[in-house]
mmCIF file of N, CA and C in Angstrom:
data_model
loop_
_atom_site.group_PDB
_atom_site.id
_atom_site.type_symbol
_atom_site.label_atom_id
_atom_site.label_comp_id
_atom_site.label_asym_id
_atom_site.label_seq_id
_atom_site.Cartn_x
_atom_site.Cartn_y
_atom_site.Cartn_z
ATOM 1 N N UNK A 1 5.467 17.302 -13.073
ATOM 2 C CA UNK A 1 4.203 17.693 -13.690
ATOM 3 C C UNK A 1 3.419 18.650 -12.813
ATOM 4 N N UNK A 2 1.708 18.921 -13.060
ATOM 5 C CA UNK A 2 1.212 20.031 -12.567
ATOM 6 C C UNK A 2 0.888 19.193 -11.301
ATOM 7 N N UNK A 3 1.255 18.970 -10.201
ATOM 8 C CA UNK A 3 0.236 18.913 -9.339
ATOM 9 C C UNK A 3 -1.341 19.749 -8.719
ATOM 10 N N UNK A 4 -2.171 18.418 -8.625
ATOM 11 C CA UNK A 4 -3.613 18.735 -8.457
ATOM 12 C C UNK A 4 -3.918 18.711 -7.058
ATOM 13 N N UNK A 5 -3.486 19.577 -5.802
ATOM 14 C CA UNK A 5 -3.458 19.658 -4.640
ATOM 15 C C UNK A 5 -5.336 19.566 -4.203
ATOM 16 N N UNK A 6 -5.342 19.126 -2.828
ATOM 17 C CA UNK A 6 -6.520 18.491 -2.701
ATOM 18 C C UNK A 6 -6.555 18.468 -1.071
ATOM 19 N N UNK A 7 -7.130 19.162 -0.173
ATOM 20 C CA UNK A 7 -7.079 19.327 0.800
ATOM 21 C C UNK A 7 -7.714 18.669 1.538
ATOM 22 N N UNK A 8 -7.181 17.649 2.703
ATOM 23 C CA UNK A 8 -7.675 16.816 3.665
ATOM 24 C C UNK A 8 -7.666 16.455 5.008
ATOM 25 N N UNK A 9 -8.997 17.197 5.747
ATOM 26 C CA UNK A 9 -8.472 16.968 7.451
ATOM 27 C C UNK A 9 -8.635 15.693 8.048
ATOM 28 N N UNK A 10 -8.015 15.104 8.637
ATOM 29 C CA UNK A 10 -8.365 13.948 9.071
ATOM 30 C C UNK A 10 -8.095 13.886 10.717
ATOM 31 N N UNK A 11 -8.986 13.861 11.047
ATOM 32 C CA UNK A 11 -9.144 13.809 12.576
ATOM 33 C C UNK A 11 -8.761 12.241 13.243
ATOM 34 N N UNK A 12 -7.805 11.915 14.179
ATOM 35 C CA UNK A 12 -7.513 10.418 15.171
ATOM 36 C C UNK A 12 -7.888 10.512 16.680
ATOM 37 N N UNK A 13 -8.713 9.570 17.118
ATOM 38 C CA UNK A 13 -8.350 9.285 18.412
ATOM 39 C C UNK A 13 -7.717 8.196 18.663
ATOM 40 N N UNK A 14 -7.143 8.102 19.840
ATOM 41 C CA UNK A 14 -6.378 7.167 20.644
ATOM 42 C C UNK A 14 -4.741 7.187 19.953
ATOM 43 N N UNK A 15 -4.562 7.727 19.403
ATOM 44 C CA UNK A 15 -3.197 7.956 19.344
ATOM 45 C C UNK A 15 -2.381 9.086 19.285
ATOM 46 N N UNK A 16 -1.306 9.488 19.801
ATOM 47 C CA UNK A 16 -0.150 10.578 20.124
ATOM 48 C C UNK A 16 0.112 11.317 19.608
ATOM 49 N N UNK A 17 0.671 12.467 19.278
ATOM 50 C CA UNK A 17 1.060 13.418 18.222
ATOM 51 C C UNK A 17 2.680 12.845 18.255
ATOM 52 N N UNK A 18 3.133 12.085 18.818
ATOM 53 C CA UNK A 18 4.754 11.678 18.127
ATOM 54 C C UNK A 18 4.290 10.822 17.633
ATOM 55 N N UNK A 19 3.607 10.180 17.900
ATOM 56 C CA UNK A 19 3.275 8.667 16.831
ATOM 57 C C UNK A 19 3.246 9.372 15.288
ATOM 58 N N UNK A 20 2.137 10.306 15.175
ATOM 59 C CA UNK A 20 2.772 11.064 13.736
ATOM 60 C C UNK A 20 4.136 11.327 13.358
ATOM 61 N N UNK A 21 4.172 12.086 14.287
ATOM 62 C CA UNK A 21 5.630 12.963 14.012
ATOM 63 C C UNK A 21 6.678 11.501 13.405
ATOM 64 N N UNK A 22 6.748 10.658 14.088
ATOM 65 C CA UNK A 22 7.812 10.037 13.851
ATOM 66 C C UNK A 22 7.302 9.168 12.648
ATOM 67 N N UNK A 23 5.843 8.646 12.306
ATOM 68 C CA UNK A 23 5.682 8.232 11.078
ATOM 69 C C UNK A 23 5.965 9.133 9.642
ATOM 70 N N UNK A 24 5.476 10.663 9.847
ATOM 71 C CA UNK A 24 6.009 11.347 8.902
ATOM 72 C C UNK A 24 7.475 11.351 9.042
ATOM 73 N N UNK A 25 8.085 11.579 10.073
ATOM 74 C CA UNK A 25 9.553 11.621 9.576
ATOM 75 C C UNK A 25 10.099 10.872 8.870
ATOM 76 N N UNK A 26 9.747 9.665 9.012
ATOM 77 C CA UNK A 26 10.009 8.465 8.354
ATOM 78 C C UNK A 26 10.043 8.422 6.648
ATOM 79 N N UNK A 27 8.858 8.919 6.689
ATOM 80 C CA UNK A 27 8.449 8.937 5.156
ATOM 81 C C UNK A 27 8.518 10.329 4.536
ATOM 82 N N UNK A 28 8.935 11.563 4.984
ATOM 83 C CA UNK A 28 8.836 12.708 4.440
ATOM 84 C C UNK A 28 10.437 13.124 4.043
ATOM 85 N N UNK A 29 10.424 14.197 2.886
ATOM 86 C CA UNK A 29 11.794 14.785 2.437
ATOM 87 C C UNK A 29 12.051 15.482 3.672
ATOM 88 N N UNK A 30 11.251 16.608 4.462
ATOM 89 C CA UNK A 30 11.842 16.711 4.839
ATOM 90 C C UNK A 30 10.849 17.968 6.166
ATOM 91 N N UNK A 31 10.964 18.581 6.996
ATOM 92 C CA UNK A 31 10.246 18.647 7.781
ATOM 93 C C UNK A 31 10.762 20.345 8.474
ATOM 94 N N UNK A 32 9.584 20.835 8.612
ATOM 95 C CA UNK A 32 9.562 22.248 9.380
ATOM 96 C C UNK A 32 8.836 22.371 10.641
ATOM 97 N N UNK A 33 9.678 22.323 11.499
ATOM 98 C CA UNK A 33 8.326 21.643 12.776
ATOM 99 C C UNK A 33 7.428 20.347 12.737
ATOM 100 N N UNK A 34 6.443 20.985 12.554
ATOM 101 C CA UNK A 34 5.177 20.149 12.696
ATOM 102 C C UNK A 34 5.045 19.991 10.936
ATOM 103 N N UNK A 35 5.645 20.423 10.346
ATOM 104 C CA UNK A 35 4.607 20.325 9.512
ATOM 105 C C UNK A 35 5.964 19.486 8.100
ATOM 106 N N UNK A 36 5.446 18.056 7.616
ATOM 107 C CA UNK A 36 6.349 16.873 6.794
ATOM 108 C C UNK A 36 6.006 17.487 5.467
ATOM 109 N N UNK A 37 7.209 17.193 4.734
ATOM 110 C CA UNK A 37 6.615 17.259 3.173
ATOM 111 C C UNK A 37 7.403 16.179 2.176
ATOM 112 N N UNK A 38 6.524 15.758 1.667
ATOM 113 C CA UNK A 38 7.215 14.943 0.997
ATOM 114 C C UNK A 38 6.616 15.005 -0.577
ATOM 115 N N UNK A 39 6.889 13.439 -1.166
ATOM 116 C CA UNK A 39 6.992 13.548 -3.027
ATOM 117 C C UNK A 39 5.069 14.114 -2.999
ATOM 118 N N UNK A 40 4.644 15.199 -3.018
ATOM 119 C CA UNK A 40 3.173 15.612 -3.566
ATOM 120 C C UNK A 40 2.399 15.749 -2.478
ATOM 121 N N UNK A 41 2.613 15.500 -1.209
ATOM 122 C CA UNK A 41 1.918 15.916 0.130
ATOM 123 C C UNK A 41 3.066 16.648 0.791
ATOM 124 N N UNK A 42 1.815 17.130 1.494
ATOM 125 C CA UNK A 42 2.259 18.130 3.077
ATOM 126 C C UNK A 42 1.092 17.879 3.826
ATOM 127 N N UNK A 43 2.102 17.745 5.538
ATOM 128 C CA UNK A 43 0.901 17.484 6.037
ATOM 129 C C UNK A 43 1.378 18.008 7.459
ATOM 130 N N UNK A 44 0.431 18.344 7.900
ATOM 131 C CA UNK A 44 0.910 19.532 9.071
ATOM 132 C C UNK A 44 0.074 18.846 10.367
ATOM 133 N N UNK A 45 0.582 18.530 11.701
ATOM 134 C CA UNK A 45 0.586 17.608 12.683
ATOM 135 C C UNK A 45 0.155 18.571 13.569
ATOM 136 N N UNK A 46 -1.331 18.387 13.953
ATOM 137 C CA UNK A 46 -1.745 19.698 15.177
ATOM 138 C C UNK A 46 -1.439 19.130 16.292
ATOM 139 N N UNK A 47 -1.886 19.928 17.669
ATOM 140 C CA UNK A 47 -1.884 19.558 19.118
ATOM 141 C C UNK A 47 -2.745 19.088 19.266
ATOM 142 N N UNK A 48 -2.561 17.594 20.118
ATOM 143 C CA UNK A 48 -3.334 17.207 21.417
ATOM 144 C C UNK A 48 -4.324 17.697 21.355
ATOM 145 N N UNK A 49 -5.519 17.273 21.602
ATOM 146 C CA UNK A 49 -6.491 18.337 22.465
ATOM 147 C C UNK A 49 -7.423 17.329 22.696
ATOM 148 N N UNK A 50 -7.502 17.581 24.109
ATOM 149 C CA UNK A 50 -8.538 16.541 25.032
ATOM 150 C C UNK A 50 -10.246 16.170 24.585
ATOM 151 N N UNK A 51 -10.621 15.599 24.289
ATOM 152 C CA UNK A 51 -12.491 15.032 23.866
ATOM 153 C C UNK A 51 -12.756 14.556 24.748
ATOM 154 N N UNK A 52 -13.838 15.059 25.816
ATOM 155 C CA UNK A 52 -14.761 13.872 26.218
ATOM 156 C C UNK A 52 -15.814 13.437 25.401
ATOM 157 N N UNK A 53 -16.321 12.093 25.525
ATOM 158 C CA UNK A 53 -17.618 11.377 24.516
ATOM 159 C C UNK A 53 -18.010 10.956 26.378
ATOM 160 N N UNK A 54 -19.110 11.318 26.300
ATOM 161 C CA UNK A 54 -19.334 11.006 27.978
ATOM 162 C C UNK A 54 -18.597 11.285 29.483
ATOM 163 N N UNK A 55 -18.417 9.730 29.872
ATOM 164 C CA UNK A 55 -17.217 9.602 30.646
ATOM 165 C C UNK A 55 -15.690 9.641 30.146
ATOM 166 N N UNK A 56 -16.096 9.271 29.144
ATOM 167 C CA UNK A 56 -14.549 8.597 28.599
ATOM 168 C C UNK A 56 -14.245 9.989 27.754
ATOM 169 N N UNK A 57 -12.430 9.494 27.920
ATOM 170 C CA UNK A 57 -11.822 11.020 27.526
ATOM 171 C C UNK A 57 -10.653 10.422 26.332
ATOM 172 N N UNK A 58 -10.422 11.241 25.321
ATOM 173 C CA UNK A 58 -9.799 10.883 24.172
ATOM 174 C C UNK A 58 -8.858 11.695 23.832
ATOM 175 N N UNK A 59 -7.378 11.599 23.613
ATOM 176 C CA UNK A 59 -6.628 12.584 23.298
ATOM 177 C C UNK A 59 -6.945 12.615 21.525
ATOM 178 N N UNK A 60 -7.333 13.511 21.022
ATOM 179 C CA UNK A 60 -7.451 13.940 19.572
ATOM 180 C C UNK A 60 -6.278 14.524 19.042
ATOM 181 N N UNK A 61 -5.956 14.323 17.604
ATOM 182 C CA UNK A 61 -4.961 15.053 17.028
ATOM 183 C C UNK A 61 -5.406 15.219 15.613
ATOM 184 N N UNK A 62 -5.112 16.182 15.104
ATOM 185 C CA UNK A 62 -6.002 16.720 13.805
ATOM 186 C C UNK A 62 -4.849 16.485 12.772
ATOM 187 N N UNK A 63 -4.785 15.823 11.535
ATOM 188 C CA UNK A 63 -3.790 16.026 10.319
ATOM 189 C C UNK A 63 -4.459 16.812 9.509
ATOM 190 N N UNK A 64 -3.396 18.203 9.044
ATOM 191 C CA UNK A 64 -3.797 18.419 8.298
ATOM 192 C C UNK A 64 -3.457 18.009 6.656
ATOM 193 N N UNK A 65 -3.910 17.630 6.118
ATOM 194 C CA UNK A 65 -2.740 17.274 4.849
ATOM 195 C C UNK A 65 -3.556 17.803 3.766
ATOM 196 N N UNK A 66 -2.468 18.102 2.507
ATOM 197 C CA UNK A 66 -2.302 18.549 1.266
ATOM 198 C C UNK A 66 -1.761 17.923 0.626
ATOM 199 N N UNK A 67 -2.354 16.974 -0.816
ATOM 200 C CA UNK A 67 -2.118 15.821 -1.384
ATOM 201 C C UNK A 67 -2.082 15.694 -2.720
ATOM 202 N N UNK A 68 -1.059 15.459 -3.593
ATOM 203 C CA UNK A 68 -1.778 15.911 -4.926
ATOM 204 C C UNK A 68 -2.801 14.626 -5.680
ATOM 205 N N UNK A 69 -3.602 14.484 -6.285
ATOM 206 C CA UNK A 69 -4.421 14.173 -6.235
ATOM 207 C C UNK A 69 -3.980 12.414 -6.573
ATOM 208 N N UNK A 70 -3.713 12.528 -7.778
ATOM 209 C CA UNK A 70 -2.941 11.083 -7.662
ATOM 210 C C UNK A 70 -2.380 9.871 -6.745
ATOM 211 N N UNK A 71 -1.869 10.566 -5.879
ATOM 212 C CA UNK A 71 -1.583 9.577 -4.971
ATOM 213 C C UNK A 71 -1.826 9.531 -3.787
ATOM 214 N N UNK A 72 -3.448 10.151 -3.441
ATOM 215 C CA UNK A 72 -4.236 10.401 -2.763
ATOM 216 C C UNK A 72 -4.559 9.254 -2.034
ATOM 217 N N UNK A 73 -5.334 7.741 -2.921
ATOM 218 C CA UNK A 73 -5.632 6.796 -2.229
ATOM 219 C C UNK A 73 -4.852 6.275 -2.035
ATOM 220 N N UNK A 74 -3.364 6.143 -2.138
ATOM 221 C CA UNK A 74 -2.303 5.222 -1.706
ATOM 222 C C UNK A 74 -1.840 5.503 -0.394
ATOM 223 N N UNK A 75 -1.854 7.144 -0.320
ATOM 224 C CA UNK A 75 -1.245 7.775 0.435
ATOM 225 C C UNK A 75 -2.521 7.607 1.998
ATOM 226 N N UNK A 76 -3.410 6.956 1.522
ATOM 227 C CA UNK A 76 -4.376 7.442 2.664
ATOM 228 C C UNK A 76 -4.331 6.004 2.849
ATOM 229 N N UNK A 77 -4.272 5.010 2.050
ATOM 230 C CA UNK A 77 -4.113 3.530 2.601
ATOM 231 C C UNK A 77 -2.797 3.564 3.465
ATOM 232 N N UNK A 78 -1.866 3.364 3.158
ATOM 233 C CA UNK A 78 -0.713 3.671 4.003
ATOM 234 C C UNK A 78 -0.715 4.396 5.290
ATOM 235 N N UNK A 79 -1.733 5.677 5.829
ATOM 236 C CA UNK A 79 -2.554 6.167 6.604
ATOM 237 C C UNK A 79 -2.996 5.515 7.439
ATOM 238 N N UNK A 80 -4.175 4.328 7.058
ATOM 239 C CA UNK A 80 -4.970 3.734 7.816
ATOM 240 C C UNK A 80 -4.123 2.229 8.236
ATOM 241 N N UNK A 81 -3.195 1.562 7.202
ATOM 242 C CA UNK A 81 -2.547 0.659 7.819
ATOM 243 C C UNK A 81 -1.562 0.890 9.072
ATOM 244 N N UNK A 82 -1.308 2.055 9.463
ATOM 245 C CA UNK A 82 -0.271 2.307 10.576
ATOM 246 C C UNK A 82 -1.068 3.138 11.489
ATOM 247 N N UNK A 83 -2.608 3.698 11.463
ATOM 248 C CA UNK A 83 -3.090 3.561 12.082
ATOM 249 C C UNK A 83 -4.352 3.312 12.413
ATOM 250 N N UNK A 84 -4.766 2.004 13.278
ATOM 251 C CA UNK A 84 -5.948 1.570 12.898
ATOM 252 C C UNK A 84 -6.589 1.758 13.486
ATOM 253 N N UNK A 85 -6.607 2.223 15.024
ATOM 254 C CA UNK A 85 -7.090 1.945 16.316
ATOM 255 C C UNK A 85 -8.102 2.740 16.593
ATOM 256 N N UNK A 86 -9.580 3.008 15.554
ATOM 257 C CA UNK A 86 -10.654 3.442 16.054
ATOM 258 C C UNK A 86 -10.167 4.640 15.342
ATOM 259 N N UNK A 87 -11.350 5.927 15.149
ATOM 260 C CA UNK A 87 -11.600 7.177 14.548
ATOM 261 C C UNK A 87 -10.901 7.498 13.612
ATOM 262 N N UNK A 88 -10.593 8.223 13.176
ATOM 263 C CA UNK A 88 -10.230 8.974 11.648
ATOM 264 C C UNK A 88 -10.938 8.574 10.598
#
């Protein structure tokens, strides 16, 4: 059918850019670098990049994803159950 693409950044701290990588691999058809695609998303896995909030320092990693609209909230629950650990 038509997919209704729907663009979504979602910013993490405290976790890795393989921790993505290897959760999208998992679940994606199939992958160009950084960037997974699977049944109605794409989602493209940025770099690292260091935050301080004060003292304390946070490795950040930015998702970018493209979702078609439908399976938007499933796809973002599934998201937050694998990763929970503070920000996004």
């Amino acid at each position: 059918g038509e997919y209704k693409m729907k663009e979504i950044i979602k910013k993490y701290k405290s976790f890795r850019r393989f921790e993505f990588q290897e959760f999208f691999d998992g679940i994606s058809i199939r992958n160009d670098g950084d960037t997974f695609y699977g049944n109605g998303w794409i989602v493209e896995v940025g770099e690292e990049v260091e935050e301080f909030i004060g003292p304390m320092r946070f490795i950040t990693v930015i998702l970018q994803i493209q979702i078609d609209e439908e399976i938007e909230e499933d796809f973002i629950n599934q998201l937050k159950v694998n990763f929970l650990r503070g920000g996004g």
